[in-house]
């Protein structure tokens, strides 16, 4: 686990890159939310980041999210983003711990989340398989209209946007056309939020309209 000084430097470096990308794109910094992806990192490291002022954290695995949500319940203002696919039987953990779910792509999961959610509706983004990769999560763009029609009728879900995870590439410019396609798809369906961009391509994502970026490695170092 990295120490607090290193963590602070990492956050400052990422923040500077976000600001530069916003300026380049003519966007306001407050319109981009940095999600610190903390999957596989220990709760004490998340706590350090929270002490530095970070409030939004991303987790991939429902049970890990459940455990960290309990362990860090004292951290006021901390918001959890569930960013990985969830199985129907684990939907209850996401429904009770998360503020936002970024990986909605199955109706049975949508139904389970809506049933289990108590209080304010769960904000959800639909994951799109932007590059048409065979083994990847997410809907085909063509499947989106029918999916939205069903999911929007669920009382305890609030459909706010779309998520994409383009194929990894050494050149972040290769992600640009995927991000731009996601933005256009969201506009057509009146969805205002775009969750796109990781350590390797978040600046391109900001230029293409990301409202949530999901950054892990650049903040916390490599996962073990
Ligand atoms: C792990 C993960 C990230 C963070 O990736 P980094 O390369 O560590 O920034 C972002 N989004 C999703 C869906 C992830 O699973």
Coordinates of N, CA and C and ligand atoms in Angstrom, one line a residue:
X1 N 0.9 -1.2 0.0 CA 0.0 0.0 0.0 C 0.9 1.2 0.0
X2 N 0.6 2.2 -0.9 CA 1.4 3.4 -0.9 C 1.1 4.3 0.3
X3 N 2.0 5.2 0.6 CA 1.8 6.1 1.8 C 1.0 7.3 1.4
X4 N 0.7 8.1 2.5 CA -0.2 9.2 2.3 C 0.4 10.3 1.4
X5 N 1.7 10.5 1.6 CA 2.4 11.6 0.7 C 2.3 11.2 -0.7
X6 N 2.6 10.0 -1.1 CA 2.5 9.5 -2.5 C 1.1 9.6 -3.0
X7 N 0.1 9.2 -2.1 CA -1.3 9.3 -2.5 C -1.7 10.7 -2.9
X8 N -1.2 11.6 -2.0 CA -1.5 13.1 -2.2 C -0.9 13.6 -3.5
X9 N 0.3 13.2 -3.8 CA 1.0 13.5 -5.1 C 0.2 13.0 -6.2
X10 N -0.2 11.7 -6.1 CA -1.0 11.1 -7.2 C -2.3 11.9 -7.5
X11 N -3.0 12.2 -6.4 CA -4.3 12.9 -6.6 C -4.0 14.3 -7.2
X12 N -2.9 15.0 -6.8 CA -2.6 16.3 -7.3 C -2.3 16.2 -8.8
X13 N -1.5 15.1 -9.2 CA -1.1 15.0 -10.6 C -2.4 14.7 -11.5
X14 N -3.2 13.8 -11.0 CA -4.4 13.5 -11.8 C -5.3 14.7 -11.9
X15 N -5.5 15.5 -10.8 CA -6.3 16.7 -10.8 C -5.8 17.7 -11.8
X16 N -4.4 17.8 -11.8 CA -3.9 18.8 -12.8 C -4.2 18.4 -14.2
X17 N -4.1 17.0 -14.5 CA -4.4 16.6 -15.8 C -5.9 16.8 -16.2
X18 N -6.8 16.6 -15.2 CA -8.2 16.8 -15.4 C -8.5 18.3 -15.8
X19 N -7.8 19.2 -15.0 CA -8.0 20.6 -15.2 C -7.6 21.0 -16.6
X20 N -6.4 20.5 -17.0 CA -5.8 20.8 -18.3 C -6.8 20.3 -19.4
X21 N -7.3 19.1 -19.3 CA -8.2 18.5 -20.3 C -9.5 19.3 -20.4
X22 N -10.0 19.7 -19.2 CA -11.2 20.5 -19.2 C -11.0 21.9 -19.9
X23 N -9.9 22.5 -19.6 CA -9.6 23.8 -20.3 C -9.5 23.6 -21.8
X24 N -8.7 22.6 -22.2 CA -8.6 22.3 -23.6 C -9.9 22.1 -24.3
X25 N -10.9 21.5 -23.6 CA -12.2 21.1 -24.2 C -13.2 22.2 -23.9
X26 N -12.8 23.3 -23.2 CA -13.8 24.4 -22.9 C -14.9 23.9 -22.0
X27 N -14.5 23.0 -21.1 CA -15.5 22.5 -20.1 C -15.2 22.9 -18.7
X28 N -16.2 22.9 -17.9 CA -16.0 23.3 -16.5 C -15.6 22.1 -15.7
X29 N -14.6 22.3 -14.8 CA -14.1 21.2 -14.0 C -15.2 20.6 -13.2
X30 N -16.1 21.3 -12.7 CA -17.2 20.7 -11.8 C -18.2 19.8 -12.6
X31 N -18.1 19.8 -13.9 CA -18.9 19.0 -14.6 C -18.3 17.6 -14.9
X32 N -17.1 17.3 -14.3 CA -16.5 16.0 -14.4 C -16.3 15.5 -13.0
X33 N -16.8 14.3 -12.7 CA -16.6 13.7 -11.4 C -15.6 12.6 -11.5
X34 N -14.6 12.8 -10.6 CA -13.5 11.8 -10.6 C -13.9 10.7 -9.6
X35 N -14.0 9.5 -10.2 CA -14.3 8.3 -9.4 C -12.9 7.6 -9.2
X36 N -12.5 7.5 -7.9 CA -11.3 6.8 -7.6 C -11.6 5.3 -7.5
X37 N -11.1 4.5 -8.4 CA -11.4 3.1 -8.5 C -10.5 2.4 -7.5
X38 N -11.1 1.9 -6.4 CA -10.4 1.3 -5.3 C -10.5 -0.2 -5.2
X39 N -11.0 -0.8 -6.2 CA -11.1 -2.3 -6.2 C -9.8 -3.0 -5.9
X40 N -9.8 -4.0 -5.0 CA -8.7 -4.7 -4.6 C -7.7 -4.0 -3.8
X41 N -8.0 -2.7 -3.5 CA -7.1 -2.0 -2.5 C -7.8 -2.0 -1.1
X42 N -7.0 -2.0 -0.1 CA -7.5 -2.1 1.3 C -8.3 -0.8 1.8
X43 N -9.2 -1.1 2.6 CA -10.1 0.0 3.2 C -9.2 1.2 3.8
X44 N -8.1 0.9 4.5 CA -7.3 2.0 5.1 C -6.8 2.9 4.0
X45 N -6.5 2.4 2.8 CA -6.0 3.3 1.7 C -7.2 4.2 1.3
X46 N -8.4 3.7 1.2 CA -9.5 4.4 0.8 C -9.8 5.5 1.8
X47 N -9.6 5.2 3.1 CA -9.8 6.1 4.1 C -8.8 7.3 4.0
X48 N -7.6 7.0 3.7 CA -6.6 8.1 3.5 C -7.0 9.0 2.4
X49 N -7.5 8.4 1.3 CA -7.9 9.2 0.1 C -9.1 10.1 0.6
X50 N -10.0 9.5 1.4 CA -11.1 10.3 1.9 C -10.6 11.5 2.8
X51 N -9.6 11.2 3.6 CA -9.1 12.3 4.4 C -8.5 13.4 3.6
X52 N -8.0 13.0 2.4 CA -7.5 14.0 1.4 C -8.6 14.8 0.7
X53 N -9.8 14.4 0.9 CA -10.9 15.1 0.3 C -11.6 14.4 -0.8
X54 N -11.2 13.2 -1.2 CA -11.8 12.5 -2.2 C -13.1 11.9 -1.7
X55 N -14.2 12.0 -2.5 CA -15.5 11.5 -2.0 C -16.1 10.4 -2.8
X56 N -15.7 10.2 -4.1 CA -16.4 9.2 -5.0 C -15.4 8.1 -5.2
X57 N -15.8 6.9 -4.9 CA -15.0 5.7 -5.0 C -15.7 4.6 -5.8
X58 N -15.0 3.9 -6.6 CA -15.5 2.9 -7.5 C -15.1 1.5 -7.1
X59 N -16.0 0.5 -7.1 CA -15.7 -0.9 -6.8 C -16.4 -1.8 -7.8
X60 N -15.7 -2.9 -8.2 CA -16.2 -3.8 -9.2 C -17.0 -4.9 -8.6
X61 N -16.6 -5.4 -7.5 CA -17.2 -6.7 -7.0 C -18.2 -6.4 -5.8
X62 N -19.4 -7.0 -6.0 CA -20.5 -6.6 -5.1 C -20.2 -6.9 -3.6
X63 N -19.5 -8.1 -3.3 CA -19.2 -8.4 -1.9 C -18.1 -7.5 -1.3
X64 N -17.2 -7.2 -2.2 CA -16.1 -6.3 -1.7 C -16.7 -4.9 -1.4
X65 N -17.7 -4.5 -2.3 CA -18.4 -3.2 -2.1 C -19.1 -3.3 -0.7
X66 N -19.9 -4.4 -0.5 CA -20.6 -4.5 0.7 C -19.7 -4.4 2.0
X67 N -18.6 -5.1 1.9 CA -17.6 -5.1 3.1 C -17.0 -3.7 3.3
X68 N -16.6 -3.0 2.3 CA -16.0 -1.7 2.4 C -17.0 -0.7 2.8
X69 N -18.2 -0.8 2.3 CA -19.3 0.1 2.7 C -19.5 0.0 4.2
X70 N -19.5 -1.2 4.7 CA -19.7 -1.3 6.2 C -18.5 -0.8 7.0
X71 N -17.3 -1.1 6.5 CA -16.0 -0.8 7.2 C -15.8 0.7 7.2
X72 N -16.3 1.4 6.1 CA -16.0 2.9 6.0 C -17.3 3.7 6.2
X73 N -18.2 3.1 6.9 CA -19.5 3.8 7.1 C -19.3 5.2 7.9
X74 N -18.3 5.3 8.7 CA -18.0 6.5 9.4 C -17.5 7.6 8.5
X75 N -17.1 7.3 7.3 CA -16.5 8.4 6.5 C -17.7 9.2 5.8
X76 N -17.9 10.4 6.4 CA -19.0 11.2 6.0 C -18.9 11.6 4.6
X77 N -20.0 11.5 3.8 CA -20.0 12.0 2.4 C -19.4 11.1 1.4
X78 N -18.8 10.0 1.9 CA -18.2 9.0 0.9 C -19.3 8.4 0.1
X79 N -19.2 8.4 -1.2 CA -20.2 7.8 -2.1 C -19.6 6.7 -2.9
X80 N -20.3 5.6 -3.0 CA -19.8 4.4 -3.7 C -20.4 4.3 -5.1
X81 N -19.6 4.0 -6.1 CA -20.0 3.7 -7.4 C -19.7 2.3 -7.7
X82 N -20.8 1.5 -8.0 CA -20.6 0.1 -8.4 C -20.3 0.1 -9.9
X83 N -19.1 -0.3 -10.3 CA -18.7 -0.1 -11.8 C -18.6 -1.5 -12.5
X84 N -18.8 -2.6 -11.8 CA -18.6 -3.9 -12.5 C -20.0 -4.6 -12.6
X85 N -20.0 -5.6 -13.5 CA -21.2 -6.4 -13.7 C -21.6 -7.0 -12.3
X86 N -22.9 -7.2 -12.1 CA -23.3 -7.8 -10.9 C -24.2 -9.0 -11.2
X87 N -24.1 -10.0 -10.4 CA -25.1 -11.2 -10.6 C -26.3 -10.8 -9.8
X88 N -27.4 -11.4 -10.3 CA -28.7 -11.1 -9.7 C -28.7 -11.4 -8.2
X89 N -28.1 -12.5 -7.8 CA -28.1 -12.8 -6.4 C -27.4 -11.8 -5.5
X90 N -26.5 -11.0 -6.1 CA -25.7 -10.0 -5.4 C -26.2 -8.6 -5.5
X91 N -27.3 -8.5 -6.2 CA -27.9 -7.2 -6.5 C -28.2 -6.4 -5.2
X92 N -28.6 -7.2 -4.2 CA -29.0 -6.5 -2.9 C -27.8 -5.7 -2.3
X93 N -26.6 -6.2 -2.5 CA -25.4 -5.4 -2.0 C -25.3 -4.1 -2.7
X94 N -25.4 -4.1 -4.0 CA -25.3 -2.9 -4.8 C -26.4 -2.0 -4.4
X95 N -27.6 -2.5 -4.3 CA -28.8 -1.7 -4.1 C -28.7 -1.0 -2.7
X96 N -28.0 -1.6 -1.7 CA -28.0 -1.0 -0.4 C -26.7 -0.1 -0.2
X97 N -25.7 -0.4 -1.0 CA -24.4 0.3 -0.7 C -24.1 1.4 -1.7
X98 N -24.6 1.3 -3.0 CA -24.1 2.2 -4.0 C -25.0 3.4 -4.2
X99 N -24.4 4.5 -4.6 CA -25.1 5.7 -5.0 C -25.4 5.7 -6.5
X100 N -24.5 5.1 -7.2 CA -24.6 5.0 -8.7 C -24.1 3.6 -9.1
X101 N -24.9 3.0 -10.1 CA -24.5 1.7 -10.7 C -24.2 2.0 -12.1
X102 N -22.9 1.7 -12.6 CA -22.4 2.0 -13.9 C -22.5 0.9 -14.9
X103 N -22.9 -0.3 -14.5 CA -22.8 -1.4 -15.4 C -24.1 -2.2 -15.7
X104 N -25.2 -1.4 -15.9 CA -26.4 -2.1 -16.1 C -26.5 -2.6 -17.5
X105 N -26.7 -3.9 -17.7 CA -26.9 -4.4 -19.1 C -27.8 -5.7 -19.1
X106 N -28.5 -6.0 -18.0 CA -29.4 -7.1 -18.0 C -30.7 -6.7 -17.3
X107 N -31.8 -7.0 -17.9 CA -33.1 -6.6 -17.3 C -33.4 -7.3 -16.0
X108 N -32.9 -8.6 -15.9 CA -33.2 -9.3 -14.6 C -32.4 -8.7 -13.5
X109 N -31.2 -8.1 -13.8 CA -30.5 -7.4 -12.7 C -31.2 -6.1 -12.4
X110 N -31.6 -5.4 -13.5 CA -32.4 -4.1 -13.2 C -33.6 -4.4 -12.3
X111 N -34.3 -5.4 -12.6 CA -35.5 -5.7 -11.8 C -35.1 -6.0 -10.3
X112 N -34.0 -6.8 -10.1 CA -33.6 -7.2 -8.8 C -33.1 -5.9 -8.0
X113 N -32.4 -5.0 -8.7 CA -31.9 -3.8 -8.1 C -33.1 -2.9 -7.7
X114 N -34.1 -2.8 -8.6 CA -35.3 -2.0 -8.2 C -36.1 -2.6 -7.1
X115 N -36.2 -3.9 -7.0 CA -36.9 -4.5 -5.9 C -36.2 -4.3 -4.6
X116 N -34.8 -4.4 -4.6 CA -34.1 -4.3 -3.4 C -33.8 -2.9 -2.9
X117 N -33.9 -2.0 -3.8 CA -33.5 -0.6 -3.4 C -34.6 0.0 -2.5
X118 N -34.1 0.6 -1.4 CA -34.9 1.3 -0.4 C -34.5 2.7 -0.4
X119 N -35.5 3.6 -0.3 CA -35.1 5.1 -0.3 C -35.1 5.6 -1.7
X120 N -34.2 6.6 -1.9 CA -34.1 7.2 -3.2 C -33.8 6.2 -4.3
X121 N -34.4 6.3 -5.5 CA -34.1 5.4 -6.6 C -32.6 5.4 -6.9
X122 N -32.1 4.2 -7.3 CA -30.7 4.0 -7.6 C -30.4 4.6 -9.0
X123 N -29.4 5.6 -9.1 CA -29.0 6.1 -10.3 C -28.2 5.1 -11.1
X124 N -28.6 4.8 -12.4 CA -28.0 3.8 -13.2 C -27.5 4.3 -14.5
X125 N -26.4 3.7 -15.0 CA -25.9 3.9 -16.3 C -25.9 2.6 -17.0
X126 N -26.3 2.6 -18.3 CA -26.4 1.4 -19.1 C -25.0 1.2 -19.8
X127 N -24.5 0.0 -19.6 CA -23.2 -0.2 -20.2 C -23.4 -0.6 -21.7
X128 N -22.6 0.0 -22.5 CA -22.7 -0.3 -24.0 C -21.3 -0.9 -24.4
X129 N -21.5 -2.0 -25.2 CA -20.3 -2.6 -25.8 C -19.9 -1.9 -27.1
X130 N -19.2 -0.8 -26.9 CA -19.0 0.2 -28.0 C -18.2 -0.4 -29.2
X131 N -17.3 -1.3 -28.9 CA -16.5 -1.8 -30.0 C -17.0 -3.1 -30.5
X132 N -18.2 -3.6 -30.1 CA -18.7 -4.9 -30.5 C -17.8 -6.0 -30.2
X133 N -17.2 -6.0 -29.1 CA -16.2 -7.1 -28.7 C -17.0 -8.4 -28.3
X134 N -16.6 -9.5 -28.8 CA -17.4 -10.7 -28.6 C -17.6 -11.1 -27.1
X135 N -16.5 -10.9 -26.3 CA -16.5 -11.5 -24.9 C -16.7 -10.3 -23.9
X136 N -17.3 -9.2 -24.3 CA -17.4 -8.1 -23.4 C -18.8 -7.9 -22.9
X137 N -18.9 -7.3 -21.7 CA -20.2 -7.0 -21.1 C -20.7 -5.8 -21.9
X138 N -22.0 -5.6 -21.7 CA -22.6 -4.4 -22.3 C -23.6 -4.7 -23.5
X139 N -24.5 -3.8 -23.7 CA -25.5 -4.0 -24.8 C -24.9 -3.5 -26.1
X140 N -25.4 -4.1 -27.2 CA -25.2 -3.5 -28.5 C -26.0 -2.2 -28.6
X141 N -25.5 -1.2 -29.2 CA -26.3 0.1 -29.4 C -27.8 -0.2 -29.9
X142 N -27.9 -1.2 -30.8 CA -29.2 -1.5 -31.3 C -30.2 -2.0 -30.3
X143 N -29.7 -2.6 -29.2 CA -30.5 -3.2 -28.2 C -31.0 -2.1 -27.2
X144 N -30.4 -1.0 -27.2 CA -30.6 0.0 -26.2 C -32.1 0.5 -26.1
X145 N -32.7 0.9 -27.2 CA -34.1 1.4 -27.1 C -35.1 0.5 -26.4
X146 N -35.1 -0.8 -26.7 CA -36.0 -1.7 -26.0 C -35.6 -1.9 -24.6
X147 N -34.3 -1.9 -24.3 CA -33.9 -2.1 -22.9 C -34.3 -0.9 -22.1
X148 N -34.1 0.3 -22.6 CA -34.5 1.5 -21.9 C -36.0 1.6 -21.6
X149 N -36.8 1.2 -22.6 CA -38.2 1.2 -22.4 C -38.6 0.4 -21.2
X150 N -38.0 -0.7 -21.1 CA -38.3 -1.6 -19.9 C -37.7 -1.0 -18.6
X151 N -36.4 -0.7 -18.7 CA -35.7 -0.3 -17.4 C -36.3 1.0 -16.9
X152 N -36.7 1.9 -17.8 CA -37.3 3.2 -17.3 C -38.6 3.0 -16.6
X153 N -39.2 1.9 -16.7 CA -40.5 1.7 -16.0 C -40.3 1.2 -14.6
X154 N -39.1 0.8 -14.2 CA -38.8 0.3 -12.9 C -38.8 1.4 -11.9
X155 N -39.6 1.3 -10.8 CA -39.8 2.5 -10.0 C -38.6 2.9 -9.2
X156 N -37.7 2.0 -8.8 CA -36.6 2.3 -7.9 C -35.3 2.5 -8.7
X157 N -35.4 2.7 -10.0 CA -34.2 3.0 -10.8 C -34.3 4.3 -11.5
X158 N -33.2 5.0 -11.6 CA -33.2 6.3 -12.3 C -32.2 6.2 -13.4
X159 N -32.6 6.1 -14.6 CA -31.7 5.9 -15.7 C -31.1 7.2 -16.1
X160 N -29.8 7.4 -15.9 CA -29.2 8.7 -16.0 C -28.2 8.8 -17.2
X161 N -27.6 7.6 -17.6 CA -26.6 7.8 -18.6 C -26.1 6.4 -19.1
X162 N -24.9 6.5 -19.8 CA -24.3 5.4 -20.5 C -22.9 5.2 -20.1
X163 N -22.4 4.0 -20.1 CA -21.0 3.7 -19.7 C -20.3 3.0 -20.9
X164 N -19.0 3.2 -21.1 CA -18.3 2.5 -22.0 C -16.9 2.1 -21.5
X165 N -16.4 1.0 -21.9 CA -15.0 0.6 -21.6 C -14.4 0.0 -22.9
X166 N -13.8 0.9 -23.7 CA -13.3 0.5 -25.0 C -12.1 -0.5 -24.8
X167 N -11.8 -1.2 -25.9 CA -10.7 -2.2 -25.7 C -9.4 -1.4 -25.3
X168 N -8.6 -2.0 -24.4 CA -7.4 -1.4 -24.0 C -6.4 -1.2 -25.2
X169 N -5.8 -0.1 -25.2 CA -4.8 0.2 -26.3 C -3.7 1.1 -25.7
X170 N -2.5 1.0 -26.2 CA -1.5 1.9 -25.7 C -1.7 3.3 -26.1
X171 N -2.4 3.5 -27.2 CA -2.7 4.9 -27.7 C -4.1 5.3 -27.3
X172 N -4.2 6.3 -26.4 CA -5.5 6.7 -25.9 C -6.4 7.3 -27.1
X173 N -5.7 7.8 -28.1 CA -6.5 8.3 -29.2 C -7.4 7.3 -29.9
X174 N -7.0 6.0 -29.7 CA -7.8 4.9 -30.3 C -9.2 4.8 -29.6
X175 N -9.3 5.4 -28.4 CA -10.6 5.4 -27.7 C -11.6 6.5 -28.1
X176 N -11.0 7.5 -28.8 CA -11.8 8.7 -29.1 C -13.1 8.4 -29.8
X177 N -13.0 7.6 -30.9 CA -14.2 7.4 -31.7 C -15.3 6.6 -30.9
X178 N -14.8 5.7 -30.0 CA -15.8 5.0 -29.1 C -16.5 6.0 -28.2
X179 N -15.7 6.9 -27.6 CA -16.3 7.8 -26.6 C -17.3 8.8 -27.3
X180 N -16.9 9.2 -28.5 CA -17.7 10.1 -29.3 C -19.0 9.4 -29.7
X181 N -18.9 8.1 -30.1 CA -20.1 7.3 -30.4 C -21.1 7.2 -29.2
X182 N -20.4 7.0 -28.0 CA -21.3 6.9 -26.8 C -22.0 8.2 -26.5
X183 N -21.3 9.3 -26.7 CA -21.9 10.6 -26.4 C -23.1 10.8 -27.4
X184 N -23.0 10.5 -28.6 CA -24.1 10.6 -29.6 C -25.3 9.7 -29.2
X185 N -24.9 8.5 -28.8 CA -26.0 7.6 -28.5 C -26.8 8.1 -27.2
X186 N -26.1 8.6 -26.3 CA -26.7 9.1 -25.1 C -27.6 10.3 -25.4
X187 N -27.1 11.2 -26.3 CA -27.9 12.4 -26.7 C -29.2 11.9 -27.3
X188 N -29.1 10.9 -28.2 CA -30.3 10.5 -28.9 C -31.4 9.9 -27.9
X189 N -30.9 9.5 -26.8 CA -31.9 8.9 -25.8 C -32.1 9.8 -24.6
X190 N -31.7 11.0 -24.7 CA -31.9 12.0 -23.6 C -31.3 11.6 -22.3
X191 N -30.1 11.0 -22.4 CA -29.4 10.6 -21.2 C -28.2 11.6 -21.0
X192 N -28.1 12.2 -19.8 CA -27.1 13.3 -19.6 C -25.7 12.9 -19.2
X193 N -25.6 11.6 -18.6 CA -24.4 11.3 -18.0 C -23.6 10.3 -18.8
X194 N -22.3 10.5 -18.8 CA -21.4 9.6 -19.6 C -20.2 9.2 -18.7
X195 N -20.2 7.8 -18.4 CA -19.1 7.3 -17.6 C -18.1 6.6 -18.5
X196 N -17.0 7.3 -18.7 CA -16.0 6.8 -19.7 C -14.6 7.4 -19.4
X197 N -13.6 6.6 -19.6 CA -12.2 7.1 -19.4 C -11.6 6.4 -18.1
X198 N -10.4 5.8 -18.3 CA -9.7 5.2 -17.2 C -8.3 5.9 -17.1
X199 N -7.4 5.3 -16.3 CA -6.1 5.9 -16.2 C -5.4 6.2 -17.6
X200 N -5.7 5.3 -18.6 CA -5.0 5.4 -19.8 C -5.6 6.4 -20.8
X201 N -6.9 6.7 -20.6 CA -7.5 7.5 -21.7 C -8.5 8.6 -21.1
X202 N -8.4 8.9 -19.8 CA -9.4 9.8 -19.3 C -9.4 11.2 -19.8
X203 N -8.2 11.7 -20.3 CA -8.2 13.0 -20.9 C -9.0 13.1 -22.2
X204 N -8.8 12.0 -23.0 CA -9.6 11.9 -24.3 C -11.1 11.9 -23.9
X205 N -11.4 11.1 -22.9 CA -12.8 11.0 -22.5 C -13.4 12.3 -22.1
X206 N -12.6 13.1 -21.3 CA -13.1 14.4 -20.9 C -13.3 15.3 -22.2
X207 N -12.4 15.2 -23.1 CA -12.6 16.0 -24.4 C -13.8 15.6 -25.1
X208 N -14.2 14.3 -25.0 CA -15.4 13.8 -25.7 C -16.7 13.9 -24.8
X209 N -16.6 14.5 -23.7 CA -17.8 14.7 -22.9 C -18.1 13.9 -21.6
X210 N -17.1 13.2 -21.2 CA -17.3 12.4 -20.0 C -17.7 13.2 -18.8
X211 N -18.7 12.7 -18.1 CA -19.1 13.4 -16.8 C -18.6 12.6 -15.6
X212 N -18.4 11.3 -15.8 CA -17.7 10.5 -14.8 C -16.5 9.9 -15.4
X213 N -15.3 10.0 -14.8 CA -14.1 9.3 -15.2 C -13.8 8.3 -14.1
X214 N -13.3 7.1 -14.5 CA -13.0 6.0 -13.5 C -11.5 5.7 -13.5
X215 N -10.8 6.3 -12.5 CA -9.4 6.2 -12.5 C -8.9 5.4 -11.3
X216 N -8.1 4.3 -11.5 CA -7.6 3.5 -10.4 C -6.1 3.6 -10.3
X217 N -5.4 3.1 -11.3 CA -3.9 2.9 -11.2 C -3.2 4.2 -11.0
X218 N -3.6 5.3 -11.7 CA -2.9 6.6 -11.6 C -3.0 7.1 -10.1
X219 N -4.0 6.7 -9.4 CA -4.2 7.2 -8.0 C -3.6 6.3 -7.0
X220 N -3.9 5.0 -7.1 CA -3.5 4.1 -6.0 C -2.4 3.2 -6.4
X221 N -1.8 3.3 -7.6 CA -0.8 2.4 -8.0 C -1.4 1.1 -8.5
X222 N -0.5 0.1 -8.9 CA -1.0 -1.1 -9.5 C -1.7 -2.0 -8.5
X223 N -2.7 -2.7 -9.0 CA -3.4 -3.6 -8.1 C -2.7 -5.0 -8.1
X224 N -2.8 -5.6 -6.9 CA -2.1 -6.9 -6.8 C -3.0 -8.1 -6.9
Ligands
LIG1 C1 -10.6 -1.3 -12.9 C2 -11.5 -0.4 -13.7 C3 -11.2 0.9 -13.9 C4 -9.9 1.6 -13.5 O1 -8.9 1.2 -14.4 P1 -7.4 1.9 -14.2 O2 -6.7 1.5 -15.4 O3 -6.8 1.3 -13.0 O4 -7.6 3.3 -14.1 C5 -12.2 1.7 -14.6 N1 -13.3 1.1 -15.0 C6 -13.6 -0.2 -14.8 C7 -14.9 -0.7 -15.3 C8 -12.7 -1.0 -14.1 O5 -13.0 -2.3 -14.0

